[in-house]
């Protein structure tokens, strides 16, 4: 306790610390004042001594005459040194009017310029200044030396350091400090004695604790819902709180009077006066049934007497009933917070509200929403509503079923609630004419069923009214009251927020899905190289950026592409559309897969740079992609991928493998090249391209997913692509957590009977031979109708290759869905279509090819280029 007193954690300690601090401040103030006074006296003494010495020497006999002597230093130096030593100054300097010294304690400085202010002294005044010189802090004085006519003929300066005049202060300071220490010790001892006594009296409590203890004691005593009585050992009432006055109906002057004089019944008065121990003794006091507890106060050495507490058990029973009701309502509100809005589905959220209310709050509950809300749009007042949810203790209630379109009459409680935006309670439906006017037959059935009371509350989300919720009562005979109306409002308010969130999500999801579906291919293009099947599964929530495409290329080749944009929502769908459009444009250039992915990588990098939101955080538009080109003539498939899962290959014998295709970085990172892998596929092989949602989710990693895919593909050795898609997706959940895009392509081959090739020498005379060979081949294929146009096309293309290209020159005919004519040469110069003027002799060849062919173009090879043209088969 003494340590607590010293540290100041209680009242005694604070008094002790305060007194010691006051004495300490007084001592410190006295020492500081003494030191300042000593410093002032030292400075003043230095000024007076320096001035007296300087004036005495300046006015001394012979000083003015010596200044006019041929050698003033020889006369004045001995006199100045003698005067300096006799007066105990640090220096005494005599100088001429230009400030040149004639005397100085250090002879080597004679003849040098004086350092200090001399102007006022030359005018006949006196200069006194404090400076910090080479010998320390000093006071120097400069006075003039005048001749008999009053003319200034020289100057005298004297100075002394202040530390040389402070000896008296140094002697006084130790005595002062000793006296201060003695005073501090005496004050501390006296304060400790006072604090010790105060510590004993206050039991070690601080001022704030004592004040808080009293305030809490008084507040608790008069605020508790139990009566408190304190009686002395003589049977007199010492204290009674407000609740005791109320329960016992005590007079205002009860305190100080004997318990027997308070007008209590004999049994209760005898208990209070006796001071005996009592535990939950029940006494009837007037019209109250009180539970009394009593304990003596002298059990631990306290004063004699007793403390009694009173509790009104009648009110407690009523309060416990109300508390149980309140607890149940709080539980309902809590359950509403966690149980309503678990999904972003409008109908399901309405069902959660109805299911929560039955049977805890109502016997039946219905939720009616505007049709626009169910579609995700903003509601339109005045339109009809549709029943979204019904819940009840039984299934045969005569209420409108789910899905029923309802138009409430103006007098019905629902219509009034929708119009005013306020809840409506109908305690007795039998007397509610407005409700009965809605449907006389159905309302009569409801009354006969036992439904007798309802509450209808509008579903409001801000300024929007989304619909109306109605709670019906049939089993419980009590009608709905105002307290239950408040609970219904709270429940519906929480549900309305969730329904509005679901509505907004439905709207945005519908927009995103519409956008996404508009960007994905609706049907696959016609081509003869691959037998195709595909699937697209949207994610369980949100809209992803998975996409796929099939792109017919020149030479009967087909390109397959599958991609995945990082993220979900409109941004991902829009980015997916941009990438798909870019792939369409790049594929028309007949680029190899690695070059096409390189262009896509640059595009994604530009998208990332261009799209920066307001807060400055960059939008990461990363994407992955796999691009494959299959040639049915050579049976070769060239594949490149950018951060995408590897394709799966199912051989005709059922073996499943994942070809070693270099992964490459995801699109948008830049800086690294993409590599290709070339596969030779036997006819009937199945190439499977997919997105990561097929093989990876929260419950399994990608390696496990790849093994599951391998197993699924291995179980379908001879199945068609359509059956393969079905078998693979059967192993996925119905609504995956991520989008899934899947393409299964079974290879076909253009046999030797559908391909014809010729080598052409670089001689214009060889063109006629080519035309003859082509005509014979077309006749063998039964395509004589195309002979004339094919001859014209090949004549122009071969002639251009001979004239402008370089060898070797080749011609190839492919009979697929169309007739394809190809002319190859070793030059990389691309032909240019131009429109010749009427006076030009040439320039019409390619124009003729473009008119006769359905499509034509150029693709580049490692050894040159190929110019091709397609004609539809008859």
mmCIF file of C-alpha atoms in Angstrom, residues 522-870:
data_model
loop_
_atom_site.group_PDB
_atom_site.id
_atom_site.type_symbol
_atom_site.label_atom_id
_atom_site.label_comp_id
_atom_site.label_asym_id
_atom_site.label_seq_id
_atom_site.Cartn_x
_atom_site.Cartn_y
_atom_site.Cartn_z
ATOM 1 C CA UNK A 522 -24.795 -20.100 -82.874
ATOM 2 C CA UNK A 523 -23.947 -22.867 -85.338
ATOM 3 C CA UNK A 524 -20.802 -24.357 -86.768
ATOM 4 C CA UNK A 525 -19.791 -23.493 -90.334
ATOM 5 C CA UNK A 526 -19.899 -26.104 -93.040
ATOM 6 C CA UNK A 527 -16.601 -27.872 -93.714
ATOM 7 C CA UNK A 528 -15.512 -31.358 -94.697
ATOM 8 C CA UNK A 529 -12.293 -31.828 -92.717
ATOM 9 C CA UNK A 530 -13.730 -32.562 -89.283
ATOM 10 C CA UNK A 531 -16.765 -34.161 -87.729
ATOM 11 C CA UNK A 532 -17.548 -31.763 -84.854
ATOM 12 C CA UNK A 533 -19.556 -31.555 -81.652
ATOM 13 C CA UNK A 534 -19.379 -28.914 -78.959
ATOM 14 C CA UNK A 535 -20.819 -27.981 -75.581
ATOM 15 C CA UNK A 536 -20.910 -24.754 -73.629
ATOM 16 C CA UNK A 537 -21.946 -24.804 -69.929
ATOM 17 C CA UNK A 538 -22.332 -21.423 -68.161
ATOM 18 C CA UNK A 539 -21.072 -21.108 -64.618
ATOM 19 C CA UNK A 540 -23.315 -21.492 -61.582
ATOM 20 C CA UNK A 541 -23.119 -17.756 -60.926
ATOM 21 C CA UNK A 542 -21.898 -14.972 -63.119
ATOM 22 C CA UNK A 543 -20.979 -14.967 -66.777
ATOM 23 C CA UNK A 544 -17.511 -16.019 -67.802
ATOM 24 C CA UNK A 545 -15.307 -15.368 -70.794
ATOM 25 C CA UNK A 546 -14.952 -18.895 -72.176
ATOM 26 C CA UNK A 547 -15.355 -19.092 -75.948
ATOM 27 C CA UNK A 548 -14.704 -21.338 -78.932
ATOM 28 C CA UNK A 549 -14.873 -21.158 -82.673
ATOM 29 C CA UNK A 550 -14.478 -23.220 -85.854
ATOM 30 C CA UNK A 551 -12.941 -21.353 -88.810
ATOM 31 C CA UNK A 552 -12.774 -22.841 -92.322
ATOM 32 C CA UNK A 553 -9.495 -21.940 -94.008
ATOM 33 C CA UNK A 554 -8.198 -22.214 -97.535
ATOM 34 C CA UNK A 555 -7.172 -25.555 -98.935
ATOM 35 C CA UNK A 556 -9.982 -27.451 -97.124
ATOM 36 C CA UNK A 557 -8.185 -26.787 -93.823
ATOM 37 C CA UNK A 558 -10.049 -25.971 -90.606
ATOM 38 C CA UNK A 559 -8.946 -23.965 -87.576
ATOM 39 C CA UNK A 560 -10.213 -24.806 -84.069
ATOM 40 C CA UNK A 561 -9.853 -22.249 -81.295
ATOM 41 C CA UNK A 562 -10.833 -22.348 -77.610
ATOM 42 C CA UNK A 563 -10.129 -19.486 -75.211
ATOM 43 C CA UNK A 564 -10.788 -18.331 -71.678
ATOM 44 C CA UNK A 565 -10.811 -14.720 -70.484
ATOM 45 C CA UNK A 566 -9.904 -14.208 -66.841
ATOM 46 C CA UNK A 567 -12.806 -13.096 -64.621
ATOM 47 C CA UNK A 568 -16.566 -13.006 -64.891
ATOM 48 C CA UNK A 569 -19.214 -10.487 -65.805
ATOM 49 C CA UNK A 570 -19.840 -8.086 -68.648
ATOM 50 C CA UNK A 571 -16.208 -7.079 -68.910
ATOM 51 C CA UNK A 572 -15.085 -10.663 -69.448
ATOM 52 C CA UNK A 573 -17.852 -11.299 -71.978
ATOM 53 C CA UNK A 574 -17.028 -8.111 -73.893
ATOM 54 C CA UNK A 575 -13.326 -8.964 -73.941
ATOM 55 C CA UNK A 576 -14.177 -12.438 -75.160
ATOM 56 C CA UNK A 577 -16.135 -10.939 -78.051
ATOM 57 C CA UNK A 578 -13.214 -8.726 -79.001
ATOM 58 C CA UNK A 579 -10.819 -11.670 -78.977
ATOM 59 C CA UNK A 580 -13.163 -13.841 -81.031
ATOM 60 C CA UNK A 581 -13.532 -11.064 -83.609
ATOM 61 C CA UNK A 582 -9.756 -10.625 -83.688
ATOM 62 C CA UNK A 583 -9.257 -14.364 -84.265
ATOM 63 C CA UNK A 584 -11.711 -14.211 -87.166
ATOM 64 C CA UNK A 585 -9.764 -11.343 -88.718
ATOM 65 C CA UNK A 586 -6.336 -12.864 -88.102
ATOM 66 C CA UNK A 587 -7.413 -16.264 -89.419
ATOM 67 C CA UNK A 588 -8.440 -14.693 -92.720
ATOM 68 C CA UNK A 589 -4.733 -13.903 -93.189
ATOM 69 C CA UNK A 590 -3.946 -17.658 -93.057
ATOM 70 C CA UNK A 591 -1.373 -17.114 -90.307
ATOM 71 C CA UNK A 592 0.359 -20.001 -88.523
ATOM 72 C CA UNK A 593 -0.885 -20.647 -84.956
ATOM 73 C CA UNK A 594 2.178 -19.165 -83.251
ATOM 74 C CA UNK A 595 1.995 -15.913 -85.249
ATOM 75 C CA UNK A 596 -1.739 -15.622 -84.635
ATOM 76 C CA UNK A 597 -1.242 -16.034 -80.871
ATOM 77 C CA UNK A 598 1.481 -13.385 -80.999
ATOM 78 C CA UNK A 599 -0.958 -10.896 -82.529
ATOM 79 C CA UNK A 600 -3.579 -11.822 -79.918
ATOM 80 C CA UNK A 601 -0.994 -11.257 -77.175
ATOM 81 C CA UNK A 602 -0.354 -7.715 -78.433
ATOM 82 C CA UNK A 603 -4.098 -7.056 -78.616
ATOM 83 C CA UNK A 604 -4.704 -8.174 -75.022
ATOM 84 C CA UNK A 605 -1.772 -6.022 -73.888
ATOM 85 C CA UNK A 606 -3.349 -2.963 -75.545
ATOM 86 C CA UNK A 607 -6.707 -3.740 -73.943
ATOM 87 C CA UNK A 608 -4.991 -3.851 -70.562
ATOM 88 C CA UNK A 609 -3.297 -0.503 -71.156
ATOM 89 C CA UNK A 610 -6.370 1.267 -72.526
ATOM 90 C CA UNK A 611 -8.854 0.198 -69.855
ATOM 91 C CA UNK A 612 -7.864 1.878 -66.575
ATOM 92 C CA UNK A 613 -10.679 2.691 -64.091
ATOM 93 C CA UNK A 614 -11.052 5.966 -62.181
ATOM 94 C CA UNK A 615 -9.189 4.800 -59.081
ATOM 95 C CA UNK A 616 -6.073 4.125 -61.117
ATOM 96 C CA UNK A 617 -5.970 0.342 -60.678
ATOM 97 C CA UNK A 618 -5.250 -1.413 -63.956
ATOM 98 C CA UNK A 619 -7.780 -3.891 -65.271
ATOM 99 C CA UNK A 620 -6.030 -7.216 -65.779
ATOM 100 C CA UNK A 621 -7.508 -8.621 -68.973
ATOM 101 C CA UNK A 622 -5.487 -11.848 -69.048
ATOM 102 C CA UNK A 623 -6.673 -14.674 -71.258
ATOM 103 C CA UNK A 624 -5.625 -18.138 -72.370
ATOM 104 C CA UNK A 625 -6.088 -19.709 -75.790
ATOM 105 C CA UNK A 626 -5.326 -22.811 -77.843
ATOM 106 C CA UNK A 627 -5.318 -22.621 -81.657
ATOM 107 C CA UNK A 628 -5.119 -25.647 -83.942
ATOM 108 C CA UNK A 629 -5.121 -25.955 -87.763
ATOM 109 C CA UNK A 630 -5.946 -29.331 -89.337
ATOM 110 C CA UNK A 631 -5.138 -30.146 -92.967
ATOM 111 C CA UNK A 632 -7.227 -33.103 -94.261
ATOM 112 C CA UNK A 633 -4.878 -33.627 -97.189
ATOM 113 C CA UNK A 634 -1.617 -34.084 -95.261
ATOM 114 C CA UNK A 635 -3.430 -35.213 -92.043
ATOM 115 C CA UNK A 636 -1.204 -32.812 -90.140
ATOM 116 C CA UNK A 637 -2.448 -30.711 -87.234
ATOM 117 C CA UNK A 638 -0.441 -27.665 -86.111
ATOM 118 C CA UNK A 639 -1.187 -26.518 -82.542
ATOM 119 C CA UNK A 640 -0.037 -23.645 -80.330
ATOM 120 C CA UNK A 641 -1.336 -22.633 -76.926
ATOM 121 C CA UNK A 642 -1.000 -19.605 -74.634
ATOM 122 C CA UNK A 643 -1.298 -20.650 -71.003
ATOM 123 C CA UNK A 644 -4.180 -22.973 -71.849
ATOM 124 C CA UNK A 645 -4.702 -26.601 -70.719
ATOM 125 C CA UNK A 646 -3.221 -29.074 -73.207
ATOM 126 C CA UNK A 647 -5.501 -30.650 -75.821
ATOM 127 C CA UNK A 648 -6.414 -34.309 -75.545
ATOM 128 C CA UNK A 649 -5.995 -36.714 -78.445
ATOM 129 C CA UNK A 650 -7.945 -39.982 -78.757
ATOM 130 C CA UNK A 651 -6.349 -42.317 -81.284
ATOM 131 C CA UNK A 652 -8.593 -44.551 -83.446
ATOM 132 C CA UNK A 653 -7.653 -47.538 -81.258
ATOM 133 C CA UNK A 654 -8.939 -45.737 -78.123
ATOM 134 C CA UNK A 655 -5.584 -44.660 -76.676
ATOM 135 C CA UNK A 656 -5.799 -41.274 -74.959
ATOM 136 C CA UNK A 657 -2.798 -38.966 -74.751
ATOM 137 C CA UNK A 658 -1.979 -35.344 -74.105
ATOM 138 C CA UNK A 659 0.368 -34.217 -76.912
ATOM 139 C CA UNK A 660 3.450 -32.295 -75.860
ATOM 140 C CA UNK A 661 2.371 -28.833 -76.986
ATOM 141 C CA UNK A 662 4.584 -26.010 -75.589
ATOM 142 C CA UNK A 663 2.471 -24.098 -73.074
ATOM 143 C CA UNK A 664 3.535 -20.525 -73.813
ATOM 144 C CA UNK A 665 2.621 -17.589 -71.528
ATOM 145 C CA UNK A 666 -0.997 -16.397 -71.126
ATOM 146 C CA UNK A 667 -2.104 -13.686 -73.522
ATOM 147 C CA UNK A 668 -1.272 -10.169 -72.385
ATOM 148 C CA UNK A 669 2.075 -10.853 -70.676
ATOM 149 C CA UNK A 670 4.194 -10.243 -73.774
ATOM 150 C CA UNK A 671 7.923 -10.701 -74.212
ATOM 151 C CA UNK A 672 8.014 -14.453 -74.883
ATOM 152 C CA UNK A 673 7.457 -16.183 -78.261
ATOM 153 C CA UNK A 674 4.929 -18.926 -78.838
ATOM 154 C CA UNK A 675 5.900 -22.339 -80.179
ATOM 155 C CA UNK A 676 3.945 -24.836 -82.247
ATOM 156 C CA UNK A 677 3.669 -28.591 -82.239
ATOM 157 C CA UNK A 678 2.875 -30.564 -85.392
ATOM 158 C CA UNK A 679 0.931 -33.808 -85.120
ATOM 159 C CA UNK A 680 0.097 -36.365 -87.770
ATOM 160 C CA UNK A 681 -3.396 -37.671 -87.116
ATOM 161 C CA UNK A 682 -4.793 -40.868 -88.466
ATOM 162 C CA UNK A 683 -8.267 -40.730 -89.909
ATOM 163 C CA UNK A 684 -10.854 -41.099 -87.147
ATOM 164 C CA UNK A 685 -8.699 -39.540 -84.455
ATOM 165 C CA UNK A 686 -10.531 -37.280 -82.021
ATOM 166 C CA UNK A 687 -8.988 -33.983 -80.981
ATOM 167 C CA UNK A 688 -10.502 -32.588 -77.748
ATOM 168 C CA UNK A 689 -10.126 -28.890 -76.888
ATOM 169 C CA UNK A 690 -11.592 -27.487 -73.673
ATOM 170 C CA UNK A 691 -11.292 -24.761 -71.019
ATOM 171 C CA UNK A 692 -10.004 -25.193 -67.481
ATOM 172 C CA UNK A 693 -13.529 -25.325 -66.016
ATOM 173 C CA UNK A 694 -13.731 -28.889 -67.335
ATOM 174 C CA UNK A 695 -10.710 -30.195 -65.405
ATOM 175 C CA UNK A 696 -10.275 -27.827 -62.459
ATOM 176 C CA UNK A 697 -12.449 -26.500 -59.649
ATOM 177 C CA UNK A 698 -12.343 -25.802 -55.909
ATOM 178 C CA UNK A 699 -12.542 -29.507 -55.014
ATOM 179 C CA UNK A 700 -9.811 -30.889 -57.296
ATOM 180 C CA UNK A 701 -6.621 -29.682 -58.908
ATOM 181 C CA UNK A 702 -5.882 -29.760 -62.610
ATOM 182 C CA UNK A 703 -3.817 -32.963 -62.525
ATOM 183 C CA UNK A 704 -6.712 -34.878 -61.020
ATOM 184 C CA UNK A 705 -9.075 -33.315 -63.541
ATOM 185 C CA UNK A 706 -6.850 -34.338 -66.469
ATOM 186 C CA UNK A 707 -6.848 -37.932 -65.260
ATOM 187 C CA UNK A 708 -10.639 -37.878 -64.960
ATOM 188 C CA UNK A 709 -10.866 -36.554 -68.524
ATOM 189 C CA UNK A 710 -8.475 -39.236 -69.756
ATOM 190 C CA UNK A 711 -10.611 -41.900 -68.092
ATOM 191 C CA UNK A 712 -13.824 -40.496 -69.583
ATOM 192 C CA UNK A 713 -12.344 -40.348 -73.089
ATOM 193 C CA UNK A 714 -10.898 -43.819 -72.783
ATOM 194 C CA UNK A 715 -14.356 -45.262 -72.135
ATOM 195 C CA UNK A 716 -15.631 -44.030 -75.553
ATOM 196 C CA UNK A 717 -13.249 -45.588 -78.104
ATOM 197 C CA UNK A 718 -15.644 -45.702 -81.053
ATOM 198 C CA UNK A 719 -18.150 -43.063 -80.112
ATOM 199 C CA UNK A 720 -19.070 -40.106 -82.261
ATOM 200 C CA UNK A 721 -18.046 -36.586 -81.174
ATOM 201 C CA UNK A 722 -21.580 -36.003 -79.931
ATOM 202 C CA UNK A 723 -21.500 -39.113 -77.737
ATOM 203 C CA UNK A 724 -18.019 -38.158 -76.514
ATOM 204 C CA UNK A 725 -19.264 -34.728 -75.396
ATOM 205 C CA UNK A 726 -22.147 -36.349 -73.562
ATOM 206 C CA UNK A 727 -19.900 -38.874 -71.816
ATOM 207 C CA UNK A 728 -17.398 -36.243 -70.716
ATOM 208 C CA UNK A 729 -19.987 -33.831 -69.318
ATOM 209 C CA UNK A 730 -21.763 -36.573 -67.377
ATOM 210 C CA UNK A 731 -18.838 -36.457 -64.957
ATOM 211 C CA UNK A 732 -19.302 -32.752 -64.247
ATOM 212 C CA UNK A 733 -21.771 -31.167 -61.790
ATOM 213 C CA UNK A 734 -24.950 -29.870 -63.400
ATOM 214 C CA UNK A 735 -23.974 -26.285 -62.652
ATOM 215 C CA UNK A 736 -20.154 -26.014 -62.567
ATOM 216 C CA UNK A 737 -18.440 -23.238 -60.631
ATOM 217 C CA UNK A 738 -16.729 -22.016 -63.814
ATOM 218 C CA UNK A 739 -17.712 -21.853 -67.464
ATOM 219 C CA UNK A 740 -16.942 -24.900 -69.589
ATOM 220 C CA UNK A 741 -16.292 -24.854 -73.322
ATOM 221 C CA UNK A 742 -15.674 -28.205 -75.075
ATOM 222 C CA UNK A 743 -15.040 -29.130 -78.719
ATOM 223 C CA UNK A 744 -14.575 -32.704 -79.934
ATOM 224 C CA UNK A 745 -13.326 -32.977 -83.546
ATOM 225 C CA UNK A 746 -13.017 -36.319 -85.364
ATOM 226 C CA UNK A 747 -10.652 -36.109 -88.313
ATOM 227 C CA UNK A 748 -11.490 -36.894 -91.908
ATOM 228 C CA UNK A 749 -9.069 -37.274 -94.806
ATOM 229 C CA UNK A 750 -9.231 -36.134 -98.423
ATOM 230 C CA UNK A 751 -8.176 -39.247 -100.240
ATOM 231 C CA UNK A 752 -5.938 -39.467 -103.244
ATOM 232 C CA UNK A 753 -8.974 -39.563 -105.532
ATOM 233 C CA UNK A 754 -9.928 -36.073 -104.390
ATOM 234 C CA UNK A 755 -6.551 -34.439 -104.927
ATOM 235 C CA UNK A 756 -4.694 -33.782 -108.202
ATOM 236 C CA UNK A 757 -1.257 -32.111 -108.451
ATOM 237 C CA UNK A 758 1.060 -31.013 -111.299
ATOM 238 C CA UNK A 759 4.452 -29.374 -111.485
ATOM 239 C CA UNK A 760 4.646 -26.536 -114.040
ATOM 240 C CA UNK A 761 7.885 -25.386 -115.697
ATOM 241 C CA UNK A 762 8.578 -21.640 -115.814
ATOM 242 C CA UNK A 763 7.589 -21.395 -119.501
ATOM 243 C CA UNK A 764 4.451 -19.640 -120.765
ATOM 244 C CA UNK A 765 3.998 -22.435 -123.260
ATOM 245 C CA UNK A 766 3.295 -24.815 -120.336
ATOM 246 C CA UNK A 767 0.021 -23.085 -119.554
ATOM 247 C CA UNK A 768 -1.847 -24.886 -122.320
ATOM 248 C CA UNK A 769 -0.620 -28.250 -121.065
ATOM 249 C CA UNK A 770 -1.904 -27.395 -117.572
ATOM 250 C CA UNK A 771 -5.309 -26.488 -118.997
ATOM 251 C CA UNK A 772 -5.533 -29.823 -120.801
ATOM 252 C CA UNK A 773 -4.567 -31.803 -117.697
ATOM 253 C CA UNK A 774 -7.083 -29.923 -115.553
ATOM 254 C CA UNK A 775 -9.852 -30.477 -118.108
ATOM 255 C CA UNK A 776 -9.162 -34.225 -118.115
ATOM 256 C CA UNK A 777 -9.199 -34.362 -114.304
ATOM 257 C CA UNK A 778 -12.480 -32.464 -114.104
ATOM 258 C CA UNK A 779 -14.013 -34.857 -116.619
ATOM 259 C CA UNK A 780 -12.855 -37.772 -114.491
ATOM 260 C CA UNK A 781 -14.543 -36.173 -111.476
ATOM 261 C CA UNK A 782 -17.715 -35.465 -113.447
ATOM 262 C CA UNK A 783 -17.260 -31.713 -113.192
ATOM 263 C CA UNK A 784 -17.276 -30.830 -116.900
ATOM 264 C CA UNK A 785 -19.500 -27.831 -116.165
ATOM 265 C CA UNK A 786 -16.636 -26.181 -114.281
ATOM 266 C CA UNK A 787 -14.018 -26.829 -116.962
ATOM 267 C CA UNK A 788 -14.299 -23.480 -118.736
ATOM 268 C CA UNK A 789 -14.142 -21.272 -115.618
ATOM 269 C CA UNK A 790 -11.432 -23.442 -114.067
ATOM 270 C CA UNK A 791 -9.296 -23.119 -117.226
ATOM 271 C CA UNK A 792 -9.658 -19.339 -117.129
ATOM 272 C CA UNK A 793 -8.787 -19.141 -113.436
ATOM 273 C CA UNK A 794 -5.786 -21.446 -113.670
ATOM 274 C CA UNK A 795 -4.543 -19.787 -116.874
ATOM 275 C CA UNK A 796 -4.418 -16.410 -115.125
ATOM 276 C CA UNK A 797 -2.899 -17.733 -111.887
ATOM 277 C CA UNK A 798 -0.255 -19.868 -113.602
ATOM 278 C CA UNK A 799 0.634 -17.071 -116.037
ATOM 279 C CA UNK A 800 1.109 -14.643 -113.128
ATOM 280 C CA UNK A 801 3.256 -17.193 -111.282
ATOM 281 C CA UNK A 802 5.471 -17.677 -114.349
ATOM 282 C CA UNK A 803 5.696 -13.937 -115.086
ATOM 283 C CA UNK A 804 6.095 -12.493 -111.570
ATOM 284 C CA UNK A 805 7.055 -15.423 -109.307
ATOM 285 C CA UNK A 806 9.837 -17.931 -109.263
ATOM 286 C CA UNK A 807 10.002 -21.704 -109.281
ATOM 287 C CA UNK A 808 9.115 -24.243 -108.406
ATOM 288 C CA UNK A 809 5.557 -23.705 -109.597
ATOM 289 C CA UNK A 810 2.830 -26.179 -108.747
ATOM 290 C CA UNK A 811 -0.892 -26.621 -109.382
ATOM 291 C CA UNK A 812 -3.254 -28.530 -107.106
ATOM 292 C CA UNK A 813 -6.966 -29.296 -107.425
ATOM 293 C CA UNK A 814 -9.024 -30.332 -104.405
ATOM 294 C CA UNK A 815 -12.538 -31.714 -104.698
ATOM 295 C CA UNK A 816 -14.229 -31.152 -101.344
ATOM 296 C CA UNK A 817 -17.455 -29.293 -100.675
ATOM 297 C CA UNK A 818 -16.112 -26.903 -103.301
ATOM 298 C CA UNK A 819 -13.606 -27.159 -106.097
ATOM 299 C CA UNK A 820 -10.357 -25.586 -104.922
ATOM 300 C CA UNK A 821 -7.675 -24.476 -107.356
ATOM 301 C CA UNK A 822 -4.230 -23.723 -105.896
ATOM 302 C CA UNK A 823 -1.144 -22.334 -107.639
ATOM 303 C CA UNK A 824 2.086 -22.255 -105.646
ATOM 304 C CA UNK A 825 5.455 -20.661 -106.370
ATOM 305 C CA UNK A 826 8.633 -19.759 -104.519
ATOM 306 C CA UNK A 827 7.995 -16.002 -104.359
ATOM 307 C CA UNK A 828 6.500 -14.165 -101.364
ATOM 308 C CA UNK A 829 5.150 -11.304 -103.466
ATOM 309 C CA UNK A 830 1.385 -11.071 -103.053
ATOM 310 C CA UNK A 831 -0.773 -10.341 -106.104
ATOM 311 C CA UNK A 832 -2.789 -7.147 -106.024
ATOM 312 C CA UNK A 833 -6.279 -6.813 -107.436
ATOM 313 C CA UNK A 834 -6.746 -3.626 -109.412
ATOM 314 C CA UNK A 835 -9.356 -2.296 -111.779
ATOM 315 C CA UNK A 836 -7.937 -1.621 -115.216
ATOM 316 C CA UNK A 837 -9.047 1.348 -117.269
ATOM 317 C CA UNK A 838 -10.768 0.846 -120.599
ATOM 318 C CA UNK A 839 -7.564 1.807 -122.447
ATOM 319 C CA UNK A 840 -5.287 -0.560 -120.478
ATOM 320 C CA UNK A 841 -4.020 -3.643 -122.265
ATOM 321 C CA UNK A 842 -3.664 -5.755 -119.077
ATOM 322 C CA UNK A 843 -4.539 -5.742 -115.396
ATOM 323 C CA UNK A 844 -7.824 -7.635 -115.671
ATOM 324 C CA UNK A 845 -6.649 -11.147 -114.795
ATOM 325 C CA UNK A 846 -7.190 -11.134 -111.019
ATOM 326 C CA UNK A 847 -10.387 -9.188 -111.471
ATOM 327 C CA UNK A 848 -11.569 -12.017 -113.691
ATOM 328 C CA UNK A 849 -10.542 -14.595 -111.076
ATOM 329 C CA UNK A 850 -12.446 -12.702 -108.390
ATOM 330 C CA UNK A 851 -15.558 -12.626 -110.563
ATOM 331 C CA UNK A 852 -15.468 -16.283 -111.515
ATOM 332 C CA UNK A 853 -14.489 -17.735 -108.125
ATOM 333 C CA UNK A 854 -16.629 -17.762 -105.003
ATOM 334 C CA UNK A 855 -13.596 -16.938 -102.849
ATOM 335 C CA UNK A 856 -9.917 -16.401 -103.527
ATOM 336 C CA UNK A 857 -6.873 -15.387 -101.588
ATOM 337 C CA UNK A 858 -3.227 -15.878 -100.733
ATOM 338 C CA UNK A 859 -1.511 -17.838 -97.994
ATOM 339 C CA UNK A 860 2.168 -17.986 -97.288
ATOM 340 C CA UNK A 861 4.246 -21.100 -96.768
ATOM 341 C CA UNK A 862 7.814 -21.560 -95.524
ATOM 342 C CA UNK A 863 8.907 -21.859 -99.179
ATOM 343 C CA UNK A 864 6.777 -19.198 -100.858
ATOM 344 C CA UNK A 865 3.081 -18.639 -101.327
ATOM 345 C CA UNK A 866 -0.107 -20.263 -102.557
ATOM 346 C CA UNK A 867 -2.838 -18.429 -104.487
ATOM 347 C CA UNK A 868 -6.139 -20.222 -104.244
ATOM 348 C CA UNK A 869 -9.649 -19.889 -105.590
ATOM 349 C CA UNK A 870 -12.841 -21.782 -104.718
#
